[in-house]
Coordinates of C-alpha atoms in Angstrom, one line a residue:
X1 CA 0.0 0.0 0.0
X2 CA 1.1 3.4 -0.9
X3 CA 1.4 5.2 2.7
X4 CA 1.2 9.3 3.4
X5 CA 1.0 10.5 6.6
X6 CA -0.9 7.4 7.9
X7 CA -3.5 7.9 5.2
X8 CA -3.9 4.5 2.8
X9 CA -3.7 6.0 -0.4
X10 CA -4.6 3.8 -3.2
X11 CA -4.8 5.8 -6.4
X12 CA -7.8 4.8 -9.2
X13 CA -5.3 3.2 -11.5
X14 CA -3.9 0.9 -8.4
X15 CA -7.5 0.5 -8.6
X16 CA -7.9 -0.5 -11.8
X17 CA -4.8 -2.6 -12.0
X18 CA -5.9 -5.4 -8.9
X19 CA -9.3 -5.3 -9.8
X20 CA -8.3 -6.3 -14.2
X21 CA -6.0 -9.1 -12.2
X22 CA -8.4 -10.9 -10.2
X23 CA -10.8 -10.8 -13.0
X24 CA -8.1 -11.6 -16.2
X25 CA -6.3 -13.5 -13.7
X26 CA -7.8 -15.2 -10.7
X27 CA -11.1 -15.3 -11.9
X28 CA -10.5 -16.9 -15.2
X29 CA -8.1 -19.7 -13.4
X30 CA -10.9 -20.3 -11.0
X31 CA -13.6 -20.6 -13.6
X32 CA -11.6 -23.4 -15.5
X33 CA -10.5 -25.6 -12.3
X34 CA -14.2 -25.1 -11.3
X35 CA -15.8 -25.8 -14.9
X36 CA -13.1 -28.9 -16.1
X37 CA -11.8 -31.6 -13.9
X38 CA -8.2 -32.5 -14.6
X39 CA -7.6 -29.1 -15.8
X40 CA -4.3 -27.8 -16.8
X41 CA -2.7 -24.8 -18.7
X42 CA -0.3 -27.5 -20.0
X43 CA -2.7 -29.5 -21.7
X44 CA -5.8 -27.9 -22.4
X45 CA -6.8 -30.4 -24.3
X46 CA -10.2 -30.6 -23.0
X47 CA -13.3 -32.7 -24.1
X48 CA -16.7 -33.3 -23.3
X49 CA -15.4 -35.9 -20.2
X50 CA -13.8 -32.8 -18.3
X51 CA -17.1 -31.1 -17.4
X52 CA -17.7 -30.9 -14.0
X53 CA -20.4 -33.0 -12.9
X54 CA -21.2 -30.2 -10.3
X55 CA -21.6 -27.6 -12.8
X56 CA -23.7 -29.6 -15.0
X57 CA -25.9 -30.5 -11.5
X58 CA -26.1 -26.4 -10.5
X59 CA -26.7 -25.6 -14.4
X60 CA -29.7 -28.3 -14.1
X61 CA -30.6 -26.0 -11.2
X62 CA -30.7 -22.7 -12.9
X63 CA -27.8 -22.0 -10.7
X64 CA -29.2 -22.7 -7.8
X65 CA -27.3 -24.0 -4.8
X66 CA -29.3 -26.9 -3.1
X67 CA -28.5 -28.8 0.0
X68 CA -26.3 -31.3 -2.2
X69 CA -24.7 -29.0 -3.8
X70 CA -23.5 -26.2 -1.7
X71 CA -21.3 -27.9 0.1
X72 CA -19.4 -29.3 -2.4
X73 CA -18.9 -26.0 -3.5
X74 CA -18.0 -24.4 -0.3
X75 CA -15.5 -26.9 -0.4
X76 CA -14.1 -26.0 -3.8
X77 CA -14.3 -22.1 -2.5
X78 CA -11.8 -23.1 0.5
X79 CA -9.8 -25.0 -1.4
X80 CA -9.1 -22.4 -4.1
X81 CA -8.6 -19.3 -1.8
X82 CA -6.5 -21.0 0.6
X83 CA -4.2 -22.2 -2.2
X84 CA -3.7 -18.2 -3.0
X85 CA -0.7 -16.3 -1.8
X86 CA -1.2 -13.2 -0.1
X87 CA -1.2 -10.8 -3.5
X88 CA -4.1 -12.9 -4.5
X89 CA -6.2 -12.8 -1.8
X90 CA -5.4 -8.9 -1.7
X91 CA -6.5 -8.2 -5.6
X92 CA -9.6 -10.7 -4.9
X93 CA -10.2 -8.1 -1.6
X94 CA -10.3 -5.0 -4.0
X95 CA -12.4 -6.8 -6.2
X96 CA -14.8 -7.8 -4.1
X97 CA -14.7 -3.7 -2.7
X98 CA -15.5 -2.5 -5.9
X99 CA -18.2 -5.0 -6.8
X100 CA -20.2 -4.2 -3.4
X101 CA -18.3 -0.7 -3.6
X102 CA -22.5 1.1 -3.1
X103 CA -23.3 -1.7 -0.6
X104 CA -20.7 -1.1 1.2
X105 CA -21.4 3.4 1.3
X106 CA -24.9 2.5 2.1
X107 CA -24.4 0.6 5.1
X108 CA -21.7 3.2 5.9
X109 CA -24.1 6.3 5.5
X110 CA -26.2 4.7 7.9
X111 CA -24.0 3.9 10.4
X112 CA -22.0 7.6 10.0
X113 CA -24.0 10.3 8.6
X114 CA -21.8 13.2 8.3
X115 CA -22.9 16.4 6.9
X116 CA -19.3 17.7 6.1
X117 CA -18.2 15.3 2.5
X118 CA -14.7 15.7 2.8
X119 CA -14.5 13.9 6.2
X120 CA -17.5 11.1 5.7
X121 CA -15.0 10.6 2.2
X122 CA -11.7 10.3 4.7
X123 CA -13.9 8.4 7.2
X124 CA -15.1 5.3 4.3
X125 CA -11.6 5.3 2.7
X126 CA -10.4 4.4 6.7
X127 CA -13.5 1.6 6.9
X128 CA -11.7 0.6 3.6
X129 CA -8.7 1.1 4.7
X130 CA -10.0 -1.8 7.8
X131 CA -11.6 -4.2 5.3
X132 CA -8.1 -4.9 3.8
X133 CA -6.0 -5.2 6.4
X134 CA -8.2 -7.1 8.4
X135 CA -10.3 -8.8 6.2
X136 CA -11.4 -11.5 8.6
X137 CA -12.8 -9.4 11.1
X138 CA -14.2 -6.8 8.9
X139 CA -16.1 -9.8 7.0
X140 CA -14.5 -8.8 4.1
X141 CA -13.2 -12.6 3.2
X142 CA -16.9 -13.5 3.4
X143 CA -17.7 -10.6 1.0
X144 CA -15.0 -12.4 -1.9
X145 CA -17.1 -16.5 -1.0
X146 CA -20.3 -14.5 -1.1
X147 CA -19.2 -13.0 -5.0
X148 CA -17.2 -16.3 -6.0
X149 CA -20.3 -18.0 -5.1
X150 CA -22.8 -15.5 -7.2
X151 CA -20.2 -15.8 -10.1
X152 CA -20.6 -19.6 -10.0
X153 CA -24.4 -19.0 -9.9
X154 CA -24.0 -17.2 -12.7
X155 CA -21.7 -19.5 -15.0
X156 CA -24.0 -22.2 -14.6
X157 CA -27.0 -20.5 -15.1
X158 CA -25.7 -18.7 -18.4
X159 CA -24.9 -22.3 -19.9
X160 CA -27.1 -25.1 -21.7
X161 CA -25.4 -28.1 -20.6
X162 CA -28.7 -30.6 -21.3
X163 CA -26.4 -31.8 -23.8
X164 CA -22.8 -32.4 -23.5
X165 CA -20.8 -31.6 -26.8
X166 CA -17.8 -30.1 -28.3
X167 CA -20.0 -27.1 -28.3
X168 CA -20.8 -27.2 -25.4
X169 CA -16.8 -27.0 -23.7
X170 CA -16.6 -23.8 -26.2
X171 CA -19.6 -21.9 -24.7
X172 CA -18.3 -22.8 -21.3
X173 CA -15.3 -21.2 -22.5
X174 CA -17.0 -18.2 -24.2
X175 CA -19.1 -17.6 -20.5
X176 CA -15.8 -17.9 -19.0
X177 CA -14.6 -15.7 -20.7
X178 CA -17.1 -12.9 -20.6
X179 CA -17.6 -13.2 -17.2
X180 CA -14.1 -12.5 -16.6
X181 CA -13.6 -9.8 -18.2

């Protein structure tokens, strides 16, 4: 973090820059473990075997998590963000900032309604400021398995898996792709 004075400054291309990584990045790896079994960026050979049986289930499900299935997933959640280093985690936290960026002012404003704009704008930069570096307590790592979670919702329900084809491992890639982006 860029430091002044004991004021986090993090500038709009900062910004900009963790936010196009976790989606270009961490996103996309996270779709394609998620979406393909045995995936690797080796051998990305993939056919119509690799499809994850749990996406095909949640796609079924409109992307819906059932009692069956949102375990499993949770599972796959933990897995995957424990695996990340400490960069990672940090670009998925300023993702996951700017995605619930109005949630996050209008649960502020409630809480600290300050007529002066210049200090409520220093006062949510410091709750900001808080969600980072203590992301745990500030609920902010729930905030990233609460978005990974609507972004798997979202995969499956974008897909037509009814049928498995060569087709159909090219629109999971298209989706993939798109929502990543």
């Amino acid at each position: 973090m860029i430091s002044v004075n004991e004021k986090l400054i993090v500038t709009k291309q900062v910004n900009e820059i963790m936010c196009r990584y976790a989606k270009q990045i961490l996103l996309k790896d996270f779709f394609y473990h998620f979406s393909f079994t045995h995936f690797s960026k080796r051998f990305n050979k993939l056919n119509t075997e690799n499809v994850n049986p749990l996406l095909e289930t949640l796609n079924y499900h409109q992307g819906d998590f059932n009692l069956d299935t949102l375990p499993e997933v949770i599972n796959y959640l933990n897995y995957f963000l424990n695996s990340l280093d400490e960069q990672d985690m940090m670009a998925l936290y300023f993702l996951s900032l700017n995605e619930n960026y109005f949630k996050y002012n209008d649960d502020f404003i409630k809480q600290e309604f300050q007529e002066d704009e210049d200090l409520f704008e220093i006062k949510l930069g410091r709750e900001f400021a808080y969600k980072l570096y203590e992301p745990e307590k500030s609920g902010l790592r729930d905030d990233v398995e609460k978005m990974l979670l609507k972004k798997i919702s979202r995969l499956a329900n974008e897909l037509d898996l009814s049928i498995i084809t060569d087709e159909s491992i090219e629109e999971i890639l298209d989706v993939i792709e798109t929502i990543s982006s």
